């Protein structure tokens, strides 16, 4: 391509007066070794052939691994299989890719080509014609004269999506009964059981300093929400509890909650009041409970109040006591909704 | 120019290929398209491959994804596992999790496809982000490409959605906790939050609808949208023709590069296989998301140090940094700013800034020309500074999303680290902006210096009068052109008065004032390119400078 094709900012004669540099044009083309030396070209060709050959070997290797390796479903066996299949596939693909690229780079023309850009917009004539056509169309339809018809058409089209949207919105949230957030399966007398083995816990076995992951004992809750049912997951998501025991004198308790604990045993919802992760990391010395998701830290000795992190509210406390056999039981459900805040939480 | 056999034969074709082409052309008129596209010119630069990586990993996602759909069961129905994974034997789990185990252990090549799919997802999003940065820093979003920037932005958002929905499908403990966090964030939305949560989960969390719903989102809705937008994106690239880096012979009115057929077809086609090949090697050698170690979703367990995929870390970090005090109760209603601000407002602001940036810049520049020659980032110091500040804010959030790992790794208290990041989120971007802008201005000054005085030669010469000076070698034409051929925009003057002549308020005044203030922020500090007159004046002052770097003149002086 000659420079005359290029639109440079100024021509040479203008330079002196316009104080502008002139575009030197596309840099000179440099020849590659292969352009002048047939031997180099031949070498490049052999490399390309070798790369395509590598690809064929890769495919063969993959086939060999697929048919040749015994079906071994242990973790180690699956790893070996995965490795060999992956290497085979990888080389099959890389061979083709690198081969094609090397071919293009070393053997195809590397002369740069210049192409004019045309402005994207349509020409004024085309625009005028387009507008005219639209106007003709509008005139043909006679919308301007038929106001009521226009209104009717627009209303009909605007209304019909309702027949799609209403059933969808009606059904998509199941019963839309959001008051379910407020209740869990804990009730008066439901025993505290270990998670996940579901064994009721006696107060006497809980040593000082220990922490228990707790769920409601299966026998004490309705059959349709017991472990094994699907509803159980929904209920478990709200009902999980973390129970710890400390020296009763280490507990700071509000007056109206003094009887919510039992001899230094306290139970709190394990659902973080931030955005709902299970709060699971208990540090025995500090009585701090840490949420691994965003590190909200709750002080189990002081009403599970937040001592650090993005949560605002303390974890809700489950009032507990013991039954006649010495099993730890709930006195009631939580007295406030568990988990993350929502708009109508306090309503 | 040589033509593909498919075209312009007016006489009856004789070869087989010619006959086939004739058959096709008579029925489709394909000849016109081939004529138009076969030798279309594409400029060459490594940074133009970033978009290609994104496109190719998307294709790999579709291919590996189709494989996965053959075996994956998108159901939350419960089943008791009996299979090769001994640690899971007898465990109750969802069909989705069980089928993921089957895919990994019993379908030969299934684990490979799962791992390729997951790695491809990470690379897909990463390539889009880096591609976007290239567009940003080189100003490739300027007229006429603003709309394509918005299309690209939407692709990034859809990519995040695709990744998130896919990550949740196996229904393991990690992804289930991710969904639970999502639920908590959704519930924090004022007024409609609880209903949105019900809408997403079909009732209470976790319910039994979310996996099938996410499956449809993941394999149908999002890929279809991505595919459609990718088509728009590429058509616009063809319509606009590719941008090119500045240099001799490259103007806003031409495009210099290699023809599509055969050079670009071979390079780009080959590159697809390279991307796929690398992803296959990754899938074969680097294990990812070993869900059998986490177990099926159960609301109770959680592990410390668990990380979401990298593109979600910034949200995680943002949630971690926000202090909890900002939850308020107003008139009995709970407003959780401690969740809303970090999960919706801050990411929202960052994303809106990204989406609108081309329009902001063109507003304060009043540039109406189509621009197809890219900027060197140093020549637009404020934009470059803003970009680096943006990256810095993002990186602070990503690091904050790993603050527990940082804490255990460096034996620091997590509270300290969190406080450091809280401050860093506000301070570091400002610092980054300032430093970057200074560096850009410095580089521009250096360019001026080079143009005016040439390369330092490292040789000291003594004149007859006994003076010493260093010999400089002037730039050659190409080097010089690269450094002088740019426009240093000046701030816009405030051309509106607060009041009209008749004393009424001028409504346009406030926006004009903002515009000129922003424009000053962008272009107040600027370094003009060297003009020819300046260069001549410089030569005049340095009579001893050698005229060019040829051996002859060098010999004279040494
Ligand atoms: C658009 C970009 C896409 C992204 C970013 C993406 C991302 C992901 C991710 C991160 C996973 C989790 C994989 C794991 O570790 O188990 C996943 C799973 C899955 N994806 Fe995609 N994907 C995309 C497109 C597709 C397409 C087009 C299909 C199908 C046509 C598909 C089908 C699947 C299936 C069936 C699974 C579940 C399989 C399993 O978890 O083992 N994906 N996806
Ligand atoms: S969910 Fe517990 S800190 Fe965020």
XYZ file of N, CA, C and O in Angstrom, chain A residues 167-178 180 234, chain B residues 195 197-204 207-209 213:
108
model
N -50.395 -15.144 37.214
C -50.194 -16.504 37.738
C -48.754 -16.736 38.165
O -48.499 -17.388 39.181
N -47.810 -16.192 37.392
C -46.409 -16.407 37.753
C -46.126 -15.823 39.129
O -45.601 -16.496 40.016
N -46.503 -14.573 39.322
C -46.236 -13.938 40.610
C -47.037 -14.625 41.710
O -46.558 -14.834 42.821
N -48.248 -15.026 41.377
C -49.070 -15.686 42.383
C -48.458 -16.978 42.887
O -48.529 -17.295 44.069
N -47.818 -17.721 41.984
C -47.350 -19.055 42.366
C -45.891 -19.093 42.793
O -45.481 -20.004 43.503
N -45.092 -18.138 42.342
C -43.641 -18.311 42.449
C -43.173 -18.303 43.900
O -42.161 -18.903 44.228
N -43.926 -17.658 44.789
C -43.501 -17.613 46.185
C -44.277 -18.592 47.040
O -44.487 -18.336 48.223
N -44.741 -19.710 46.454
C -45.545 -20.695 47.165
C -46.728 -19.992 47.851
O -47.471 -19.286 47.181
N -46.871 -20.109 49.193
C -48.046 -19.506 49.826
C -47.824 -18.051 50.234
O -48.708 -17.415 50.791
N -46.659 -17.524 49.973
C -46.323 -16.126 50.282
C -46.509 -15.808 51.770
O -46.632 -14.644 52.135
N -46.541 -16.839 52.596
C -46.786 -16.603 54.020
C -45.463 -16.335 54.738
O -44.863 -17.223 55.329
N -45.054 -15.078 54.693
C -43.720 -14.784 55.216
C -43.677 -14.779 56.737
O -42.619 -14.593 57.330
N -43.763 -17.231 58.431
C -43.040 -18.444 58.822
C -41.638 -18.135 59.342
O -41.069 -18.924 60.075
N -35.809 -27.106 55.856
C -36.283 -25.740 56.084
C -36.315 -25.436 57.576
O -35.950 -24.345 58.013
N -40.527 -10.817 50.645
C -41.263 -11.390 49.521
C -40.310 -11.819 48.410
O -40.523 -12.833 47.747
N -37.348 -12.924 48.888
C -36.755 -14.172 49.340
C -37.707 -15.333 49.021
O -37.290 -16.372 48.499
N -38.996 -15.136 49.298
C -39.971 -16.181 48.981
C -40.050 -16.434 47.483
O -40.224 -17.553 47.041
N -39.927 -15.355 46.728
C -40.003 -15.499 45.282
C -38.834 -16.343 44.764
O -39.003 -17.226 43.931
N -37.637 -16.069 45.280
C -36.461 -16.776 44.783
C -36.482 -18.251 45.189
O -36.223 -19.138 44.373
N -36.818 -18.508 46.448
C -36.704 -19.874 46.950
C -38.016 -20.648 46.866
O -38.073 -21.802 47.260
N -39.066 -20.009 46.366
C -40.352 -20.698 46.316
C -40.849 -21.016 47.706
O -41.354 -22.103 47.963
N -40.686 -20.077 48.626
C -41.054 -20.298 50.019
C -39.855 -20.033 50.885
O -39.002 -19.215 50.549
N -39.785 -20.778 51.993
C -38.669 -20.539 52.891
C -37.373 -21.142 52.351
O -37.403 -22.151 51.644
N -35.960 -24.647 50.883
C -37.057 -25.094 50.034
C -36.618 -26.194 49.087
O -35.563 -26.815 49.277
N -37.425 -26.437 48.045
C -37.016 -27.484 47.108
C -37.073 -26.994 45.669
O -37.086 -27.780 44.739
N -37.111 -25.681 45.481
C -37.213 -25.153 44.119
C -35.932 -24.513 43.604
O -35.755 -24.363 42.405
N -34.655 -24.083 39.673
C -34.771 -22.731 39.111
C -33.416 -22.219 38.641
O -33.282 -21.662 37.550
